[in-house]
mmCIF file of N, CA and C in Angstrom:
data_model
loop_
_atom_site.group_PDB
_atom_site.id
_atom_site.type_symbol
_atom_site.label_atom_id
_atom_site.label_comp_id
_atom_site.label_asym_id
_atom_site.label_seq_id
_atom_site.Cartn_x
_atom_site.Cartn_y
_atom_site.Cartn_z
ATOM 1 N N MET U 1 24.012 117.758 124.196
ATOM 2 C CA MET U 1 24.670 118.151 123.082
ATOM 3 C C MET U 1 24.505 116.823 121.798
ATOM 4 N N ARG U 2 24.398 117.042 120.619
ATOM 5 C CA ARG U 2 24.444 115.838 119.705
ATOM 6 C C ARG U 2 25.499 116.130 119.375
ATOM 7 N N TYR U 3 25.770 114.415 118.857
ATOM 8 C CA TYR U 3 27.056 114.029 118.124
ATOM 9 C C TYR U 3 26.657 113.287 116.821
ATOM 10 N N ASP U 4 27.922 113.444 116.187
ATOM 11 C CA ASP U 4 28.010 112.791 114.807
ATOM 12 C C ASP U 4 28.003 111.012 115.034
ATOM 13 N N ALA U 5 29.089 110.779 115.840
ATOM 14 C CA ALA U 5 29.266 109.707 116.134
ATOM 15 C C ALA U 5 29.276 109.463 118.156
ATOM 16 N N ILE U 6 29.215 107.913 118.200
ATOM 17 C CA ILE U 6 29.489 108.013 119.942
ATOM 18 C C ILE U 6 30.123 106.530 120.079
ATOM 19 N N ILE U 7 31.223 106.762 120.403
ATOM 20 C CA ILE U 7 32.374 105.383 120.699
ATOM 21 C C ILE U 7 31.943 105.092 121.835
ATOM 22 N N VAL U 8 31.537 103.632 122.154
ATOM 23 C CA VAL U 8 31.605 102.656 123.368
ATOM 24 C C VAL U 8 33.168 102.344 123.504
ATOM 25 N N GLY U 9 33.872 102.431 124.586
ATOM 26 C CA GLY U 9 35.003 102.082 124.438
ATOM 27 C C GLY U 9 36.244 103.095 124.520
ATOM 28 N N GLY U 10 37.053 103.676 125.186
ATOM 29 C CA GLY U 10 37.986 104.334 124.892
ATOM 30 C C GLY U 10 39.239 103.898 125.277
ATOM 31 N N SER U 11 39.354 102.708 124.919
ATOM 32 C CA SER U 11 41.006 102.222 124.611
ATOM 33 C C SER U 11 41.365 102.382 123.310
ATOM 34 N N PHE U 12 42.310 101.515 122.856
ATOM 35 C CA PHE U 12 42.914 101.906 121.864
ATOM 36 C C PHE U 12 42.324 101.942 120.251
ATOM 37 N N ALA U 13 41.389 101.205 119.951
ATOM 38 C CA ALA U 13 40.653 101.356 118.799
ATOM 39 C C ALA U 13 39.545 102.703 119.335
ATOM 40 N N GLY U 14 38.926 102.584 120.112
ATOM 41 C CA GLY U 14 38.055 103.738 120.230
ATOM 42 C C GLY U 14 38.437 104.829 120.361
ATOM 43 N N LEU U 15 39.727 105.279 120.857
ATOM 44 C CA LEU U 15 40.257 106.443 120.868
ATOM 45 C C LEU U 15 41.112 106.808 119.256
ATOM 46 N N SER U 16 41.553 105.656 118.906
ATOM 47 C CA SER U 16 41.973 105.850 117.626
ATOM 48 C C SER U 16 40.760 106.846 116.406
ATOM 49 N N ALA U 17 39.369 105.491 116.505
ATOM 50 C CA ALA U 17 38.556 106.175 115.507
ATOM 51 C C ALA U 17 38.118 107.509 115.834
ATOM 52 N N ALA U 18 37.772 107.918 117.449
ATOM 53 C CA ALA U 18 37.698 109.095 117.793
ATOM 54 C C ALA U 18 38.716 110.425 117.402
ATOM 55 N N LEU U 19 39.948 110.170 117.423
ATOM 56 C CA LEU U 19 40.787 111.059 116.934
ATOM 57 C C LEU U 19 40.441 111.219 115.442
ATOM 58 N N TYR U 20 40.343 110.364 114.673
ATOM 59 C CA TYR U 20 40.045 110.710 113.213
ATOM 60 C C TYR U 20 38.554 111.216 112.926
ATOM 61 N N ILE U 21 37.557 111.068 113.982
ATOM 62 C CA ILE U 21 36.354 111.648 113.562
ATOM 63 C C ILE U 21 36.369 113.239 114.082
ATOM 64 N N ALA U 22 37.016 113.360 114.993
ATOM 65 C CA ALA U 22 37.356 114.541 115.545
ATOM 66 C C ALA U 22 38.258 115.509 114.587
ATOM 67 N N ARG U 23 39.099 115.074 114.205
ATOM 68 C CA ARG U 23 40.199 115.675 113.166
ATOM 69 C C ARG U 23 39.095 116.150 111.699
ATOM 70 N N ALA U 24 38.057 115.277 111.400
ATOM 71 C CA ALA U 24 37.406 115.479 110.302
ATOM 72 C C ALA U 24 36.458 116.639 110.530
ATOM 73 N N ARG U 25 36.344 117.266 111.906
ATOM 74 C CA ARG U 25 35.331 118.160 112.263
ATOM 75 C C ARG U 25 34.041 117.561 112.646
ATOM 76 N N ARG U 26 33.997 116.469 113.291
ATOM 77 C CA ARG U 26 32.869 115.982 113.560
ATOM 78 C C ARG U 26 32.672 116.066 115.037
ATOM 79 N N ARG U 27 31.396 115.872 115.516
ATOM 80 C CA ARG U 27 31.046 115.849 117.094
ATOM 81 C C ARG U 27 31.304 114.326 117.485
ATOM 82 N N VAL U 28 32.021 114.000 118.273
ATOM 83 C CA VAL U 28 32.467 112.696 118.940
ATOM 84 C C VAL U 28 32.382 112.604 120.242
ATOM 85 N N CYS U 29 31.612 111.593 120.964
ATOM 86 C CA CYS U 29 31.733 111.278 122.023
ATOM 87 C C CYS U 29 32.387 109.885 122.696
ATOM 88 N N VAL U 30 33.285 109.877 123.176
ATOM 89 C CA VAL U 30 33.487 108.449 123.908
ATOM 90 C C VAL U 30 33.028 108.055 125.123
ATOM 91 N N ILE U 31 32.476 106.995 125.273
ATOM 92 C CA ILE U 31 31.792 106.453 126.477
ATOM 93 C C ILE U 31 32.846 105.370 126.944
ATOM 94 N N ASP U 32 33.587 105.246 128.101
ATOM 95 C CA ASP U 32 34.291 104.481 128.787
ATOM 96 C C ASP U 32 34.368 104.195 129.888
ATOM 97 N N ALA U 33 34.169 103.021 130.541
ATOM 98 C CA ALA U 33 34.089 102.989 131.906
ATOM 99 C C ALA U 33 35.590 102.689 132.410
ATOM 100 N N GLY U 34 36.781 103.143 131.823
ATOM 101 C CA GLY U 34 38.083 103.337 132.528
ATOM 102 C C GLY U 34 38.662 101.699 132.968
ATOM 103 N N ALA U 35 38.528 100.878 132.128
ATOM 104 C CA ALA U 35 38.674 99.201 132.387
ATOM 105 C C ALA U 35 39.264 98.670 131.311
ATOM 106 N N PRO U 36 40.079 99.350 130.679
ATOM 107 C CA PRO U 36 40.404 98.487 129.467
ATOM 108 C C PRO U 36 41.161 96.944 129.577
ATOM 109 N N ARG U 37 40.679 96.254 128.838
ATOM 110 C CA ARG U 37 41.027 95.044 129.005
ATOM 111 C C ARG U 37 42.621 94.835 128.940
ATOM 112 N N ASN U 38 43.568 95.626 128.556
ATOM 113 C CA ASN U 38 44.856 95.340 128.739
ATOM 114 C C ASN U 38 45.502 95.978 129.999
ATOM 115 N N ARG U 39 44.891 96.672 131.245
ATOM 116 C CA ARG U 39 45.035 97.234 131.891
ATOM 117 C C ARG U 39 46.043 96.531 132.717
ATOM 118 N N PHE U 40 45.690 95.437 132.761
ATOM 119 C CA PHE U 40 46.836 94.502 133.614
ATOM 120 C C PHE U 40 48.205 94.135 133.229
ATOM 121 N N ALA U 41 48.487 94.389 131.629
ATOM 122 C CA ALA U 41 49.651 94.336 130.905
ATOM 123 C C ALA U 41 50.858 95.526 131.515
ATOM 124 N N ASP U 42 51.742 94.790 131.672
ATOM 125 C CA ASP U 42 52.884 95.759 131.689
ATOM 126 C C ASP U 42 53.232 96.579 130.025
ATOM 127 N N ALA U 43 53.111 95.882 128.989
ATOM 128 C CA ALA U 43 53.637 96.333 127.875
ATOM 129 C C ALA U 43 52.527 96.183 126.671
ATOM 130 N N SER U 44 52.944 96.817 125.748
ATOM 131 C CA SER U 44 51.722 96.484 124.557
ATOM 132 C C SER U 44 52.420 96.345 123.508
ATOM 133 N N HIS U 45 52.401 95.096 122.524
ATOM 134 C CA HIS U 45 52.822 95.039 121.282
ATOM 135 C C HIS U 45 52.593 94.731 120.358
ATOM 136 N N GLY U 46 52.644 95.391 119.402
ATOM 137 C CA GLY U 46 52.533 95.372 117.807
ATOM 138 C C GLY U 46 51.930 96.156 117.118
ATOM 139 N N PHE U 47 52.030 97.723 117.992
ATOM 140 C CA PHE U 47 51.782 99.006 117.629
ATOM 141 C C PHE U 47 53.141 99.383 117.229
ATOM 142 N N PHE U 48 52.948 100.093 116.128
ATOM 143 C CA PHE U 48 54.032 100.765 114.969
ATOM 144 C C PHE U 48 54.834 101.621 115.702
ATOM 145 N N ALA U 49 56.049 101.767 116.331
ATOM 146 C CA ALA U 49 56.527 102.889 117.324
ATOM 147 C C ALA U 49 56.372 102.813 118.649
ATOM 148 N N GLN U 50 55.310 101.796 119.194
ATOM 149 C CA GLN U 50 54.862 102.032 120.214
ATOM 150 C C GLN U 50 55.335 100.572 120.806
ATOM 151 N N ASP U 51 56.040 99.421 120.536
ATOM 152 C CA ASP U 51 56.423 98.297 120.827
ATOM 153 C C ASP U 51 57.167 98.228 122.186
ATOM 154 N N GLY U 52 56.336 97.813 123.254
ATOM 155 C CA GLY U 52 56.972 97.601 124.250
ATOM 156 C C GLY U 52 56.350 98.694 125.448
ATOM 157 N N GLU U 53 55.783 99.548 125.118
ATOM 158 C CA GLU U 53 54.962 100.598 125.614
ATOM 159 C C GLU U 53 54.145 100.294 126.533
ATOM 160 N N ASN U 54 53.769 100.876 127.936
ATOM 161 C CA ASN U 54 52.760 100.858 128.412
ATOM 162 C C ASN U 54 51.596 101.015 128.249
ATOM 163 N N PRO U 55 50.555 100.233 128.323
ATOM 164 C CA PRO U 55 49.419 100.540 127.505
ATOM 165 C C PRO U 55 48.448 101.737 128.429
ATOM 166 N N LEU U 56 48.502 101.542 129.657
ATOM 167 C CA LEU U 56 47.821 102.744 130.189
ATOM 168 C C LEU U 56 48.619 104.060 129.760
ATOM 169 N N ALA U 57 49.491 104.092 129.888
ATOM 170 C CA ALA U 57 50.205 105.555 129.210
ATOM 171 C C ALA U 57 50.029 105.668 127.623
ATOM 172 N N MET U 58 49.803 104.682 127.127
ATOM 173 C CA MET U 58 49.624 105.075 125.522
ATOM 174 C C MET U 58 47.811 105.622 125.657
ATOM 175 N N ILE U 59 47.109 104.849 126.432
ATOM 176 C CA ILE U 59 45.690 105.439 126.214
ATOM 177 C C ILE U 59 45.726 106.851 127.043
ATOM 178 N N ALA U 60 46.570 107.325 128.024
ATOM 179 C CA ALA U 60 46.646 108.748 128.462
ATOM 180 C C ALA U 60 47.144 109.606 127.655
ATOM 181 N N ALA U 61 48.106 109.328 126.737
ATOM 182 C CA ALA U 61 48.292 110.156 126.003
ATOM 183 C C ALA U 61 47.186 110.368 124.748
ATOM 184 N N ALA U 62 46.450 109.230 124.415
ATOM 185 C CA ALA U 62 45.810 109.702 123.308
ATOM 186 C C ALA U 62 44.500 110.165 123.702
ATOM 187 N N ARG U 63 44.014 110.178 124.959
ATOM 188 C CA ARG U 63 42.873 111.116 125.884
ATOM 189 C C ARG U 63 43.641 112.421 125.429
ATOM 190 N N ALA U 64 44.593 112.554 125.962
ATOM 191 C CA ALA U 64 45.045 114.173 125.934
ATOM 192 C C ALA U 64 45.072 114.830 124.860
ATOM 193 N N GLN U 65 45.329 113.810 123.546
ATOM 194 C CA GLN U 65 45.908 114.482 122.209
ATOM 195 C C GLN U 65 44.103 114.776 121.763
ATOM 196 N N LEU U 66 43.248 113.596 122.017
ATOM 197 C CA LEU U 66 41.753 113.805 121.613
ATOM 198 C C LEU U 66 41.035 114.665 122.570
ATOM 199 N N ALA U 67 41.608 115.382 123.690
ATOM 200 C CA ALA U 67 41.153 116.331 124.589
ATOM 201 C C ALA U 67 41.267 117.823 123.831
ATOM 202 N N GLY U 68 42.072 117.728 123.097
ATOM 203 C CA GLY U 68 42.518 119.019 122.303
ATOM 204 C C GLY U 68 41.467 119.335 120.772
ATOM 205 N N TYR U 69 40.552 118.454 121.186
ATOM 206 C CA TYR U 69 39.252 119.104 120.165
ATOM 207 C C TYR U 69 38.072 119.437 120.547
ATOM 208 N N PRO U 70 37.597 120.550 120.400
ATOM 209 C CA PRO U 70 36.900 121.001 121.308
ATOM 210 C C PRO U 70 35.343 120.302 120.719
ATOM 211 N N ASN U 71 35.202 119.637 119.769
ATOM 212 C CA ASN U 71 34.089 119.148 119.266
ATOM 213 C C ASN U 71 34.355 117.624 119.538
ATOM 214 N N ALA U 72 35.356 116.769 120.588
ATOM 215 C CA ALA U 72 35.312 115.622 121.295
ATOM 216 C C ALA U 72 35.141 115.910 122.595
ATOM 217 N N GLY U 73 33.966 114.980 123.080
ATOM 218 C CA GLY U 73 33.747 114.605 124.726
ATOM 219 C C GLY U 73 34.028 113.207 125.255
ATOM 220 N N PHE U 74 33.923 113.127 126.336
ATOM 221 C CA PHE U 74 34.099 112.142 127.105
ATOM 222 C C PHE U 74 32.864 111.863 128.112
ATOM 223 N N VAL U 75 32.564 110.737 128.406
ATOM 224 C CA VAL U 75 31.576 110.331 129.237
ATOM 225 C C VAL U 75 32.064 109.367 130.302
ATOM 226 N N ALA U 76 32.549 109.417 131.424
ATOM 227 C CA ALA U 76 33.030 108.327 132.377
ATOM 228 C C ALA U 76 31.910 107.371 132.579
ATOM 229 N N GLY U 77 31.837 105.990 132.266
ATOM 230 C CA GLY U 77 30.717 105.302 132.134
ATOM 231 C C GLY U 77 30.237 104.020 131.406
ATOM 232 N N GLU U 78 29.103 103.225 131.250
ATOM 233 C CA GLU U 78 28.843 102.289 130.620
ATOM 234 C C GLU U 78 27.806 102.629 129.733
ATOM 235 N N ALA U 79 27.680 102.313 128.379
ATOM 236 C CA ALA U 79 26.776 102.185 127.519
ATOM 237 C C ALA U 79 25.649 101.085 128.094
ATOM 238 N N VAL U 80 24.244 101.624 128.374
ATOM 239 C CA VAL U 80 23.443 100.402 128.553
ATOM 240 C C VAL U 80 22.486 99.578 127.683
ATOM 241 N N SER U 81 22.617 101.105 126.604
ATOM 242 C CA SER U 81 21.231 100.987 125.696
ATOM 243 C C SER U 81 21.637 101.784 124.723
ATOM 244 N N ALA U 82 21.175 101.845 123.308
ATOM 245 C CA ALA U 82 21.126 102.928 122.271
ATOM 246 C C ALA U 82 20.085 102.918 121.793
ATOM 247 N N ARG U 83 19.356 104.242 120.888
ATOM 248 C CA ARG U 83 18.525 104.419 120.002
ATOM 249 C C ARG U 83 19.033 105.693 119.036
ATOM 250 N N ALA U 84 18.233 105.476 117.948
ATOM 251 C CA ALA U 84 18.423 106.318 116.737
ATOM 252 C C ALA U 84 17.607 107.473 117.395
ATOM 253 N N ALA U 85 18.135 108.790 117.007
ATOM 254 C CA ALA U 85 17.074 110.029 117.014
ATOM 255 C C ALA U 85 17.028 110.782 116.273
ATOM 256 N N GLY U 86 15.958 110.429 115.475
ATOM 257 C CA GLY U 86 15.706 111.198 114.115
ATOM 258 C C GLY U 86 16.837 110.678 113.124
ATOM 259 N N ASP U 87 17.280 111.533 112.108
ATOM 260 C CA ASP U 87 18.199 111.404 111.213
ATOM 261 C C ASP U 87 19.308 111.128 111.420
#
């Protein structure tokens, strides 16, 4: 499948960007190895209405929301290279 955007990293920033892209009716793919930097933290701080929440639960909720968009996809793995394909 061809995508309008490919996002490397499926944690807070990557999933947030993917949600905006999917809501704009563009095709988006998130490539994620499943090891977010904050995976050892008990709580996340600094997010509006999410202060003190479990970061892994927040990621799971965002993934579930993104999965509701048929134009969004996930790939479990690591990105090791990239290249442009045409325009």
